[in-house]
PDB file of C-alpha atoms in Angstrom:
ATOM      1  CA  UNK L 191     284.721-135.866  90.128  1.00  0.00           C
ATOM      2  CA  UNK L 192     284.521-134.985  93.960  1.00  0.00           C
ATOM      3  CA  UNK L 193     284.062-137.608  96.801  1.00  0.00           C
ATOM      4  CA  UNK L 194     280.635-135.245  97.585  1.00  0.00           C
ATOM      5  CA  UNK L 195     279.518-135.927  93.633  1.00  0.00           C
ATOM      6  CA  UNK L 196     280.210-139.067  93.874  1.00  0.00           C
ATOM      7  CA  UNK L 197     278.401-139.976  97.258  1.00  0.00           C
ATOM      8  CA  UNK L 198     275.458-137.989  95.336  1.00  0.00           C
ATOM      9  CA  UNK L 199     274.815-139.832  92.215  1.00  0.00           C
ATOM     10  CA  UNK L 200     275.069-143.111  94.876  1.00  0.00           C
ATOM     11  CA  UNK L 201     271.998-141.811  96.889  1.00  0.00           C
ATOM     12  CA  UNK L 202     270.478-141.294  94.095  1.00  0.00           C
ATOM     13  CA  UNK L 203     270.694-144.227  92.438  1.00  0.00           C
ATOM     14  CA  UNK L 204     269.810-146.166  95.682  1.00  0.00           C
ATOM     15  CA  UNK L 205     266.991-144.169  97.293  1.00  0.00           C
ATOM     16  CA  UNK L 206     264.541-144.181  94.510  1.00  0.00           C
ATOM     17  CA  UNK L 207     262.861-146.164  91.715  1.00  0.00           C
ATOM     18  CA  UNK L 208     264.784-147.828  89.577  1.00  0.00           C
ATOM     19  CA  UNK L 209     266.238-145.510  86.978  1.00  0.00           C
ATOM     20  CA  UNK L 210     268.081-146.287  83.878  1.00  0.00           C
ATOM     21  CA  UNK L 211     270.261-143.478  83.615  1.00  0.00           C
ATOM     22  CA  UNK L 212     270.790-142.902  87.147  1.00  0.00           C
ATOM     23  CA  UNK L 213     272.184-146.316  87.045  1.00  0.00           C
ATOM     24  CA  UNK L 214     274.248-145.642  83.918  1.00  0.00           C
ATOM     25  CA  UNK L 215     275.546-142.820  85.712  1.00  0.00           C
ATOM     26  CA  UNK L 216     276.440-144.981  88.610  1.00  0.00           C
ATOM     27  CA  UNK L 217     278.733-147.453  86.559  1.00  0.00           C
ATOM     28  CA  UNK L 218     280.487-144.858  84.338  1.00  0.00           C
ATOM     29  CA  UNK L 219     281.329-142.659  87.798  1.00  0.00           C
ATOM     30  CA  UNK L 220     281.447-144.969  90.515  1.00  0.00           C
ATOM     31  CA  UNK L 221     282.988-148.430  89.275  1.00  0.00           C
ATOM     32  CA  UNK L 222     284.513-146.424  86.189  1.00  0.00           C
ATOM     33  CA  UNK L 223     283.413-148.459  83.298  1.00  0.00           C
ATOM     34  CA  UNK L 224     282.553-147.623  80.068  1.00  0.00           C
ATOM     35  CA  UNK L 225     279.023-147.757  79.277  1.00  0.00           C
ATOM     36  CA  UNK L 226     277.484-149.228  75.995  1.00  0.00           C
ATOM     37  CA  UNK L 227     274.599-148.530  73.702  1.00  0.00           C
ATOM     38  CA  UNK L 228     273.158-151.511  73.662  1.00  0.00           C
ATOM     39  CA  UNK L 229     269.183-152.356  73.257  1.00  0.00           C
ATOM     40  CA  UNK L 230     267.375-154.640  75.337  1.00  0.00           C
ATOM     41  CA  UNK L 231     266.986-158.280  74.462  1.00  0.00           C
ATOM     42  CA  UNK L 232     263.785-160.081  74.777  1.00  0.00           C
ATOM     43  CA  UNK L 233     265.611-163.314  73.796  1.00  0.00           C
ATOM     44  CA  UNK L 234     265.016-164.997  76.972  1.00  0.00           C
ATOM     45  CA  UNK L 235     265.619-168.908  78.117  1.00  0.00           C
ATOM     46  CA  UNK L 236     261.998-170.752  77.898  1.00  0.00           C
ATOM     47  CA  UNK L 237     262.758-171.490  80.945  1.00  0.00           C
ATOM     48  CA  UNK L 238     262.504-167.896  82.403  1.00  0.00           C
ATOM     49  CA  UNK L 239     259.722-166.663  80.186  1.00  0.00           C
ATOM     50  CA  UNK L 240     257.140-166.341  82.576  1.00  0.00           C
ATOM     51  CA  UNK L 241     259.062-163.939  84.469  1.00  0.00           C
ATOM     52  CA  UNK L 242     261.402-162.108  82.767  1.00  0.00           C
ATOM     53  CA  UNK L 243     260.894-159.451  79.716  1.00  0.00           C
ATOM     54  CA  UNK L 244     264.119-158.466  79.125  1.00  0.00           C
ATOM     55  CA  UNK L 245     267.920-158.043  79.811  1.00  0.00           C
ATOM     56  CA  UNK L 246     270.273-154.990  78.882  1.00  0.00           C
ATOM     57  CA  UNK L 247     274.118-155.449  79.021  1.00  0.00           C
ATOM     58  CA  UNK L 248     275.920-151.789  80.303  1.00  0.00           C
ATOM     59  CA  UNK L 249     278.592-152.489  80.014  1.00  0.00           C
ATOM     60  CA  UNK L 250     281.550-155.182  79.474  1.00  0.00           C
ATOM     61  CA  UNK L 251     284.802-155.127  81.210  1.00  0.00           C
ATOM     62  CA  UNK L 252     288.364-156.962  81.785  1.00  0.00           C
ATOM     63  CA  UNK L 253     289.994-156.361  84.733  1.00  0.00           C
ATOM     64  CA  UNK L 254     293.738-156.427  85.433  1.00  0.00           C
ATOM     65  CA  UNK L 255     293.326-160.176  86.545  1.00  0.00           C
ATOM     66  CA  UNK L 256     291.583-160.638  83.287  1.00  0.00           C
ATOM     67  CA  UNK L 257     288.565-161.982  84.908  1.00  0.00           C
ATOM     68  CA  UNK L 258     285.422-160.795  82.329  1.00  0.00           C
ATOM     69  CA  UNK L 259     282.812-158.872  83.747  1.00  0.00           C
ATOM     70  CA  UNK L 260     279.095-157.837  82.916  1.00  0.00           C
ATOM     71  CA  UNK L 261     276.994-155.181  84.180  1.00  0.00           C
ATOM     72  CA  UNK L 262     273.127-155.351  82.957  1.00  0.00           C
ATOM     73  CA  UNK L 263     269.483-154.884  84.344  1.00  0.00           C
ATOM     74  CA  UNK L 264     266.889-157.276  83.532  1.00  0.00           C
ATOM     75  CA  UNK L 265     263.271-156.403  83.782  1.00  0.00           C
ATOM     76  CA  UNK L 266     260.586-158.454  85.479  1.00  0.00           C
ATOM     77  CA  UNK L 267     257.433-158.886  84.423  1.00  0.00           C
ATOM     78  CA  UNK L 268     255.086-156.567  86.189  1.00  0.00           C
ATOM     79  CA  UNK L 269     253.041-159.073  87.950  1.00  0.00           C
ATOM     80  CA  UNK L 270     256.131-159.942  90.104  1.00  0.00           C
ATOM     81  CA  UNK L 271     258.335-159.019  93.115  1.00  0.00           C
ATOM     82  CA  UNK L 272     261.874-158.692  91.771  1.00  0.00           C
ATOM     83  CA  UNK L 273     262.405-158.744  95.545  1.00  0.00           C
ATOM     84  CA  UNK L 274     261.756-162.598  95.232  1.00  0.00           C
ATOM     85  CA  UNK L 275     262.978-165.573  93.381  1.00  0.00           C
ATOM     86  CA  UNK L 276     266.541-164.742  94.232  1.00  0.00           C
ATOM     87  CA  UNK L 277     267.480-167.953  93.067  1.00  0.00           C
ATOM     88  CA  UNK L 278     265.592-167.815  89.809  1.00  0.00           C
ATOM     89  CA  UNK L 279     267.485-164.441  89.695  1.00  0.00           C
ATOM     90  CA  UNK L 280     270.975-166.146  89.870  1.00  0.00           C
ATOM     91  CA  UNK L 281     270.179-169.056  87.511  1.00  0.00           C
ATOM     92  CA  UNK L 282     269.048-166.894  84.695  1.00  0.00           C
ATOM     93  CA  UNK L 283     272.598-164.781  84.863  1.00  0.00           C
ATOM     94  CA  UNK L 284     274.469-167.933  85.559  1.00  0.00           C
ATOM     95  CA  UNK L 285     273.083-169.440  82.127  1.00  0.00           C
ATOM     96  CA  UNK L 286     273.822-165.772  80.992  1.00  0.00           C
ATOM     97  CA  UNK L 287     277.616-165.983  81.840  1.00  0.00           C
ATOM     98  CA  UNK L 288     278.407-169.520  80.982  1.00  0.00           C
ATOM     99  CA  UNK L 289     277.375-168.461  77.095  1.00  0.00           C
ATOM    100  CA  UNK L 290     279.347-165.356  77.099  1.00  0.00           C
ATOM    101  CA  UNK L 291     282.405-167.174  78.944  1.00  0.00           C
ATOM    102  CA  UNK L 292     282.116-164.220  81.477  1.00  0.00           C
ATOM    103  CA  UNK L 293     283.422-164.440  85.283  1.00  0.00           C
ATOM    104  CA  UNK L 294     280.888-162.403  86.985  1.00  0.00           C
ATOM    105  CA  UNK L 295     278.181-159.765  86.953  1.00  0.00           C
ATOM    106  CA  UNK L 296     277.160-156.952  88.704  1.00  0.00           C
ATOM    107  CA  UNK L 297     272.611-157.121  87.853  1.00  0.00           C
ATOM    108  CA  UNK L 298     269.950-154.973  88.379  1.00  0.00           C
ATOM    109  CA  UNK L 299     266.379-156.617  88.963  1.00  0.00           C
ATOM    110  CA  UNK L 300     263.437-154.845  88.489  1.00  0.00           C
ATOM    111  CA  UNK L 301     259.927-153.989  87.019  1.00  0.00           C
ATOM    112  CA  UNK L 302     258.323-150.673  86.107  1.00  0.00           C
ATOM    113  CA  UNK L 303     256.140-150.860  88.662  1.00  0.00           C
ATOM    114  CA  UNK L 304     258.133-151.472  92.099  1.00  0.00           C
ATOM    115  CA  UNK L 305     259.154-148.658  93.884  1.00  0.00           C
ATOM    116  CA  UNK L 306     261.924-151.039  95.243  1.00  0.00           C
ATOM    117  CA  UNK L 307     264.914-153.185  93.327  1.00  0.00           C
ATOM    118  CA  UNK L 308     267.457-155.751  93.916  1.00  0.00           C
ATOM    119  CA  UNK L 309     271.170-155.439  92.706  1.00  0.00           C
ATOM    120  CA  UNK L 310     273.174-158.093  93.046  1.00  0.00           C
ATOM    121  CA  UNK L 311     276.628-159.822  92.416  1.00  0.00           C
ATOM    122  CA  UNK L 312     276.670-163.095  90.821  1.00  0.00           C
ATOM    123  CA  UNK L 313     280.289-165.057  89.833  1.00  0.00           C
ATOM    124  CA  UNK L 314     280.924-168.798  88.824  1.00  0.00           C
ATOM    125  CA  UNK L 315     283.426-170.264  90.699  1.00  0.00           C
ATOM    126  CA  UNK L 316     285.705-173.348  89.495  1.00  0.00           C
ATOM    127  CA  UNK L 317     287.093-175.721  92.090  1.00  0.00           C
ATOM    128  CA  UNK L 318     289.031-178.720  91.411  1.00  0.00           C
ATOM    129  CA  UNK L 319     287.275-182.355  93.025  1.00  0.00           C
ATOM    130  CA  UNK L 320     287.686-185.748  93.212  1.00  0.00           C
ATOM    131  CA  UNK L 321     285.187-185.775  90.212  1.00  0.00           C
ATOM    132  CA  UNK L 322     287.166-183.080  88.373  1.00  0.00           C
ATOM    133  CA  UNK L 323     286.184-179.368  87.808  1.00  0.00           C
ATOM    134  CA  UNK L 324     283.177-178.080  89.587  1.00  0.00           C
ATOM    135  CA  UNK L 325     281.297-174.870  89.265  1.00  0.00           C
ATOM    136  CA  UNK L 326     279.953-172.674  92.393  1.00  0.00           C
ATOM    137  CA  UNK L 327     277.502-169.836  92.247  1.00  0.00           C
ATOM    138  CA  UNK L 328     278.135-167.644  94.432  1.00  0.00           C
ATOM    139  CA  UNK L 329     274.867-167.562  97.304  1.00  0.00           C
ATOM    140  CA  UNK L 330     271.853-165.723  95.996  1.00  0.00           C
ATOM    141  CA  UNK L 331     270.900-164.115  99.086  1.00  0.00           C
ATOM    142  CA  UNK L 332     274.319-163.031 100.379  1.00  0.00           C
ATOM    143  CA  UNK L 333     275.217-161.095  97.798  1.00  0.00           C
ATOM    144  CA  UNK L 334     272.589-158.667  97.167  1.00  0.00           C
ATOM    145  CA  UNK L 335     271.216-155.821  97.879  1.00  0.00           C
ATOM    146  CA  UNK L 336     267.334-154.578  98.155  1.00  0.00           C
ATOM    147  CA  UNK L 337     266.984-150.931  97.427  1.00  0.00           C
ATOM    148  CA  UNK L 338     264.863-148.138  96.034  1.00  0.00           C
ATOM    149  CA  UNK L 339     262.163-145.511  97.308  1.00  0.00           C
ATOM    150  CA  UNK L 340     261.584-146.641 100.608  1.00  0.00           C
ATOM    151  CA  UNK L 341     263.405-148.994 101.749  1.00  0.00           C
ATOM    152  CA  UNK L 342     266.348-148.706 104.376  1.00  0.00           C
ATOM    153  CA  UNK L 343     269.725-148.798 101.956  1.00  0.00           C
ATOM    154  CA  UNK L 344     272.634-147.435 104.334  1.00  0.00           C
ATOM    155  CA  UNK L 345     274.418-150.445 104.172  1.00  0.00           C
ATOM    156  CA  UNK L 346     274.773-150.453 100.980  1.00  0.00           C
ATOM    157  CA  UNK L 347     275.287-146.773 100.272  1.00  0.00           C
ATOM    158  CA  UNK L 348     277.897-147.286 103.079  1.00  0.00           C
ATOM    159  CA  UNK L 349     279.784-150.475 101.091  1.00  0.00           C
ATOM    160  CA  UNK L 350     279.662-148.301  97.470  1.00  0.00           C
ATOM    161  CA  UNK L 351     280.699-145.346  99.451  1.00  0.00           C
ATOM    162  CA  UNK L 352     284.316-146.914  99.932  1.00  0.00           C
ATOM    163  CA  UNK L 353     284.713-146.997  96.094  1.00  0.00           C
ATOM    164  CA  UNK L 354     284.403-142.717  96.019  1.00  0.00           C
ATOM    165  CA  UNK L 355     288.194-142.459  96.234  1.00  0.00           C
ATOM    166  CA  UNK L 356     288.959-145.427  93.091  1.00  0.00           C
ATOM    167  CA  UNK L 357     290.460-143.796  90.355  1.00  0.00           C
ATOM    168  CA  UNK L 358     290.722-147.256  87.950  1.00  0.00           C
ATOM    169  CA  UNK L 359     287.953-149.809  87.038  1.00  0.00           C
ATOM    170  CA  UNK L 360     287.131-152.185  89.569  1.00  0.00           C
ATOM    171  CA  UNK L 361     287.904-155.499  89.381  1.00  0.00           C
ATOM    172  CA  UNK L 362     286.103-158.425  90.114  1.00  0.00           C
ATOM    173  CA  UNK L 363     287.638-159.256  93.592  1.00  0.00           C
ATOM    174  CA  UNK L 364     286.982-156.324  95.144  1.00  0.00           C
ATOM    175  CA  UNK L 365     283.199-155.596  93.460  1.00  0.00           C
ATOM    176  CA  UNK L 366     282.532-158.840  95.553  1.00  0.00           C
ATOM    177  CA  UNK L 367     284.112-157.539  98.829  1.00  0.00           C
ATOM    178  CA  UNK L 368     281.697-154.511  98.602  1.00  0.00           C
ATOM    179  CA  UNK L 369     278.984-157.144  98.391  1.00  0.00           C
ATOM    180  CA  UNK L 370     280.755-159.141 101.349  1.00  0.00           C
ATOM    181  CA  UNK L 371     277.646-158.611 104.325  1.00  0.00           C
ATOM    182  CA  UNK L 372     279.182-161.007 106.728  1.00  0.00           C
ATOM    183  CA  UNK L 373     281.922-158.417 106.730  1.00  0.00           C
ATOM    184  CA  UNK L 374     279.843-155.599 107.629  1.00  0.00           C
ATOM    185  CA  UNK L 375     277.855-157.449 110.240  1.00  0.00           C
ATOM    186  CA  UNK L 376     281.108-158.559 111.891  1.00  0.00           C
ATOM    187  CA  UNK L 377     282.220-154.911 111.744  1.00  0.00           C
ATOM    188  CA  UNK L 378     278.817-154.145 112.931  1.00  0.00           C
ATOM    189  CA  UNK L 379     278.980-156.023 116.235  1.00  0.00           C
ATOM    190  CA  UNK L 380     282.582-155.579 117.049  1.00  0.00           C
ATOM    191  CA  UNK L 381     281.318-151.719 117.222  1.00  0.00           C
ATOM    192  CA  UNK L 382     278.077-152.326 119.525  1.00  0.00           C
ATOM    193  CA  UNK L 383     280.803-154.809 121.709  1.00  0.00           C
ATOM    194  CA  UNK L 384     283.050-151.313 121.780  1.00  0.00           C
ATOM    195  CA  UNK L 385     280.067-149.094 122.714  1.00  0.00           C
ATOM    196  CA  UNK L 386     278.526-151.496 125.083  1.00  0.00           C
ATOM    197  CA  UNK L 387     281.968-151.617 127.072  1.00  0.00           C
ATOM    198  CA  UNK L 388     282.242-147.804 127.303  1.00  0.00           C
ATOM    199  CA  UNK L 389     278.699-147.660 128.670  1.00  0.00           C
ATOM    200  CA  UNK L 390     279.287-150.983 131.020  1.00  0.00           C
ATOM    201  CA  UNK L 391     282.143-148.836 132.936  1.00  0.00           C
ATOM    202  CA  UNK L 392     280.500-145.449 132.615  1.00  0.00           C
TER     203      UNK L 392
END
């Protein structure tokens, strides 16, 4: 598939509703995975009930550094934003991943409703302490992305964008780096420094 096709199924993906299929598209075309069949599950933590309906794995992947990957949606109960509760968002997956022994996950939240959606990329980190082996989520509000029919998405059609040319799977690594928005504002001002110099001697 062409850089052009590609660039096209991430607009579309990004600049509307949440759609299933456009989003299955997205994974199987853009970070090369292999999508699954798999129904939704309503079996939800009690502790989540009141918010969430359901979850849908896409897909399931190992990547060359063998760290174990997840891609899945969950749907919000209409009555909320899945704008908000970004950190109810991350513990639900993080209770998610430490069942499945996964590494990371790349999540879709949303509700039939909402014109607009949050994706969002969620890993457990291990470091080692003075009181042994500790785990670290990585930031709810870093890593993510707000999207859908009206809302202003360039930065992230500009960070999936840089995946057109990838011929393998993604790994985990670098499905973070996409997600990396310090990066992008750094980039961001050390361009408006650049422009603002050319105009301060013009």
């Amino acid at each position: 598939m062409n850089i052009e096709n590609k660039q096209r199924i991430i607009d579309n993906l990004f600049e509307n509703k949440f759609n299933l299929d456009n989003f299955k598209e997205f994974v199987a075309n853009i970070l090369n995975f292999r999508v699954e069949n798999n129904e939704e599950s309503p079996k939800i933590f009690a502790t989540f009930l009141s918010y969430i309906i359901s979850y849908q794995v896409i897909s399931n992947y190992t990547d060359i550094e063998k760290n174990k990957m997840t891609v899945m949606c969950v749907k919000i109960k209409e009555d909320k934003d899945p704008i908000r509760a970004r950190v109810k968002q991350r513990e639900f997956i993080a209770k998610l991943l430490r069942n499945s022994s996964k590494d990371g996950a790349l999540v879709v939240f949303y509700n039939e409703d909402s014109l607009h959606w949050r994706m969002s990329f969620i890993r457990l980190n291990y470091e080692f302490t003075m009181k042994g082996i500790e785990e670290r989520i990585t930031p709810a509000k870093r890593l993510s992305y707000v999207v859908g029919e009206g809302e202003a998405c360039k930065t992230a059609k500009d960070q999936f964008y840089t995946l057109a040319n990838l011929k393998e799977s993604i790994s985990l690594n670098k499905l973070e780096e996409v997600f990396a928005l310090e990066k992008v504002t750094k980039d961001f001002f050390e361009e408006y420094k650049d422009k603002y110099e050319e105009i301060k001697k013009y």
